[in-house]
PDB file of C-alpha atoms in Angstrom:
ATOM      1  CA  UNK A   1       0.000   0.016   0.041  1.00 70.00           C
ATOM      2  CA  UNK A   2       1.141   3.506  -0.824  1.00 69.00           C
ATOM      3  CA  UNK A   3      -0.706   6.176   1.135  1.00 66.00           C
ATOM      4  CA  UNK A   4      -2.574   9.116  -0.356  1.00 65.00           C
ATOM      5  CA  UNK A   5      -0.749  12.453  -0.512  1.00 62.00           C
ATOM      6  CA  UNK A   6      -3.113  15.292   0.249  1.00 60.00           C
ATOM      7  CA  UNK A   7      -6.162  14.557  -1.876  1.00 59.00           C
ATOM      8  CA  UNK A   8      -4.427  12.556  -4.674  1.00 60.00           C
ATOM      9  CA  UNK A   9      -2.572   9.358  -5.271  1.00 61.00           C
ATOM     10  CA  UNK A  10      -2.647   6.235  -3.152  1.00 67.00           C
ATOM     11  CA  UNK A  11      -2.157   2.696  -4.445  1.00 73.00           C
ATOM     12  CA  UNK A  12      -2.919  -0.756  -3.189  1.00 73.00           C
ATOM     13  CA  UNK A  13      -1.997  -4.095  -4.654  1.00 71.00           C
ATOM     14  CA  UNK A  14      -3.733  -7.289  -3.677  1.00 70.00           C
ATOM     15  CA  UNK A  15      -1.496 -10.250  -4.530  1.00 63.00           C
ATOM     16  CA  UNK A  16      -3.909 -13.167  -3.980  1.00 69.00           C
ATOM     17  CA  UNK A  17      -4.038 -15.564  -5.919  1.00 73.00           C
ATOM     18  CA  UNK A  18      -0.540 -14.800  -7.305  1.00 77.00           C
ATOM     19  CA  UNK A  19       2.832 -15.090  -5.735  1.00 87.00           C
ATOM     20  CA  UNK A  20       4.433 -11.650  -5.951  1.00 88.00           C
ATOM     21  CA  UNK A  21       7.886 -10.340  -5.116  1.00 89.00           C
ATOM     22  CA  UNK A  22       8.112  -6.624  -4.354  1.00 88.00           C
ATOM     23  CA  UNK A  23      10.856  -5.065  -6.534  1.00 89.00           C
ATOM     24  CA  UNK A  24      10.468  -1.431  -5.569  1.00 86.00           C
ATOM     25  CA  UNK A  25       7.927   1.312  -4.965  1.00 84.00           C
ATOM     26  CA  UNK A  26       7.508   5.045  -4.517  1.00 81.00           C
ATOM     27  CA  UNK A  27       4.595   7.477  -4.001  1.00 77.00           C
ATOM     28  CA  UNK A  28       3.627   6.871  -7.644  1.00 80.00           C
ATOM     29  CA  UNK A  29       4.061   3.178  -8.252  1.00 85.00           C
ATOM     30  CA  UNK A  30       4.307  -0.354  -6.869  1.00 87.00           C
ATOM     31  CA  UNK A  31       6.468  -2.680  -8.973  1.00 88.00           C
ATOM     32  CA  UNK A  32       6.201  -6.481  -8.413  1.00 90.00           C
ATOM     33  CA  UNK A  33       7.372  -9.599 -10.113  1.00 92.00           C
ATOM     34  CA  UNK A  34       4.511 -12.090 -10.534  1.00 92.00           C
ATOM     35  CA  UNK A  35       4.979 -15.898 -10.441  1.00 91.00           C
ATOM     36  CA  UNK A  36       2.076 -18.114 -11.539  1.00 86.00           C
ATOM     37  CA  UNK A  37       2.113 -21.856 -11.913  1.00 86.00           C
ATOM     38  CA  UNK A  38       2.331 -22.920 -15.600  1.00 88.00           C
ATOM     39  CA  UNK A  39       3.088 -19.359 -16.808  1.00 89.00           C
ATOM     40  CA  UNK A  40       6.263 -17.430 -17.347  1.00 92.00           C
ATOM     41  CA  UNK A  41       7.274 -14.764 -14.750  1.00 94.00           C
ATOM     42  CA  UNK A  42       6.097 -11.243 -15.534  1.00 93.00           C
ATOM     43  CA  UNK A  43       5.956  -7.798 -13.927  1.00 92.00           C
ATOM     44  CA  UNK A  44       2.958  -5.809 -12.722  1.00 90.00           C
ATOM     45  CA  UNK A  45       3.171  -2.121 -12.020  1.00 89.00           C
ATOM     46  CA  UNK A  46       0.398  -0.188 -10.239  1.00 88.00           C
ATOM     47  CA  UNK A  47       0.825   3.403 -11.184  1.00 86.00           C
ATOM     48  CA  UNK A  48      -0.588   6.827 -10.280  1.00 82.00           C
ATOM     49  CA  UNK A  49       0.558   9.571 -12.719  1.00 77.00           C
ATOM     50  CA  UNK A  50       1.811  12.851 -11.362  1.00 73.00           C
ATOM     51  CA  UNK A  51      -1.315  15.079 -11.410  1.00 71.00           C
ATOM     52  CA  UNK A  52       0.755  18.206 -12.336  1.00 78.00           C
ATOM     53  CA  UNK A  53       1.435  18.446 -16.072  1.00 80.00           C
ATOM     54  CA  UNK A  54       4.985  19.703 -15.601  1.00 83.00           C
ATOM     55  CA  UNK A  55       5.888  16.330 -13.968  1.00 83.00           C
ATOM     56  CA  UNK A  56       4.500  14.110 -16.795  1.00 84.00           C
ATOM     57  CA  UNK A  57       7.891  13.710 -18.414  1.00 85.00           C
ATOM     58  CA  UNK A  58       9.134  12.121 -15.172  1.00 86.00           C
ATOM     59  CA  UNK A  59       6.454   9.453 -15.576  1.00 84.00           C
ATOM     60  CA  UNK A  60       7.239   8.861 -19.253  1.00 84.00           C
ATOM     61  CA  UNK A  61      10.934   8.483 -18.380  1.00 87.00           C
ATOM     62  CA  UNK A  62       9.940   5.964 -15.673  1.00 84.00           C
ATOM     63  CA  UNK A  63       8.069   3.904 -18.302  1.00 83.00           C
ATOM     64  CA  UNK A  64      11.097   4.005 -20.624  1.00 86.00           C
ATOM     65  CA  UNK A  65      13.405   2.849 -17.831  1.00 85.00           C
ATOM     66  CA  UNK A  66      11.067  -0.067 -17.137  1.00 81.00           C
ATOM     67  CA  UNK A  67      11.238  -1.098 -20.785  1.00 82.00           C
ATOM     68  CA  UNK A  68      15.058  -0.996 -20.865  1.00 84.00           C
ATOM     69  CA  UNK A  69      15.674  -2.609 -17.453  1.00 82.00           C
ATOM     70  CA  UNK A  70      13.860  -5.892 -17.965  1.00 84.00           C
ATOM     71  CA  UNK A  71      13.275  -8.566 -20.553  1.00 88.00           C
ATOM     72  CA  UNK A  72      10.140  -9.761 -18.791  1.00 91.00           C
ATOM     73  CA  UNK A  73       6.667  -8.952 -20.110  1.00 92.00           C
ATOM     74  CA  UNK A  74       5.015  -6.249 -18.029  1.00 89.00           C
ATOM     75  CA  UNK A  75       1.609  -4.604 -17.463  1.00 90.00           C
ATOM     76  CA  UNK A  76       0.884  -1.211 -16.036  1.00 89.00           C
ATOM     77  CA  UNK A  77      -2.486  -0.403 -14.469  1.00 87.00           C
ATOM     78  CA  UNK A  78      -3.795   2.557 -12.581  1.00 84.00           C
ATOM     79  CA  UNK A  79      -4.536   6.191 -13.250  1.00 79.00           C
ATOM     80  CA  UNK A  80      -2.243   7.455 -15.994  1.00 80.00           C
ATOM     81  CA  UNK A  81      -3.952  10.878 -16.216  1.00 77.00           C
ATOM     82  CA  UNK A  82      -3.121  11.040 -19.972  1.00 83.00           C
ATOM     83  CA  UNK A  83      -4.713  10.603 -23.368  1.00 86.00           C
ATOM     84  CA  UNK A  84      -3.506   9.063 -26.645  1.00 90.00           C
ATOM     85  CA  UNK A  85      -5.749  11.407 -28.693  1.00 91.00           C
ATOM     86  CA  UNK A  86      -8.321  14.208 -28.386  1.00 90.00           C
ATOM     87  CA  UNK A  87     -11.002  11.740 -29.434  1.00 90.00           C
ATOM     88  CA  UNK A  88     -10.479  10.069 -26.043  1.00 87.00           C
ATOM     89  CA  UNK A  89     -11.865  13.055 -24.160  1.00 85.00           C
ATOM     90  CA  UNK A  90     -15.088  14.861 -23.603  1.00 86.00           C
ATOM     91  CA  UNK A  91     -15.175  18.638 -23.910  1.00 85.00           C
ATOM     92  CA  UNK A  92     -14.373  21.426 -26.279  1.00 87.00           C
ATOM     93  CA  UNK A  93     -10.791  22.256 -25.231  1.00 89.00           C
ATOM     94  CA  UNK A  94      -8.201  20.079 -26.907  1.00 90.00           C
ATOM     95  CA  UNK A  95      -5.612  18.261 -24.809  1.00 86.00           C
ATOM     96  CA  UNK A  96      -2.187  19.776 -25.444  1.00 87.00           C
ATOM     97  CA  UNK A  97      -0.294  18.122 -28.333  1.00 90.00           C
ATOM     98  CA  UNK A  98       2.924  17.863 -26.287  1.00 88.00           C
ATOM     99  CA  UNK A  99       1.105  15.708 -23.691  1.00 87.00           C
ATOM    100  CA  UNK A 100      -0.400  13.410 -26.322  1.00 89.00           C
ATOM    101  CA  UNK A 101       2.907  12.969 -28.157  1.00 89.00           C
ATOM    102  CA  UNK A 102       4.879  12.438 -24.964  1.00 85.00           C
ATOM    103  CA  UNK A 103       2.502   9.775 -23.726  1.00 84.00           C
ATOM    104  CA  UNK A 104       2.574   7.958 -27.080  1.00 84.00           C
TER     105      UNK A 104
END
């Protein structure tokens, strides 16, 4: 469990029915290695994106470091607070292009 900071964030990971090994964590993620009978080992990352836009690059750099630091398959779940296109949102104001391109 990673506690809430002010009114945002907070993560919890329930490992049952899997066998999990905690690799590392911070206020924004929990990173575990998952072992299942009859399946290859893989990684699961619970993630809460930085709510402030100026910190988004930190999150994208974290994703890139995950990709380069392991050969295991991995899955990220949580609140990424980002969009892949303006069609993914409701409203009249477009999401900034730099955020969409950075997330992609």
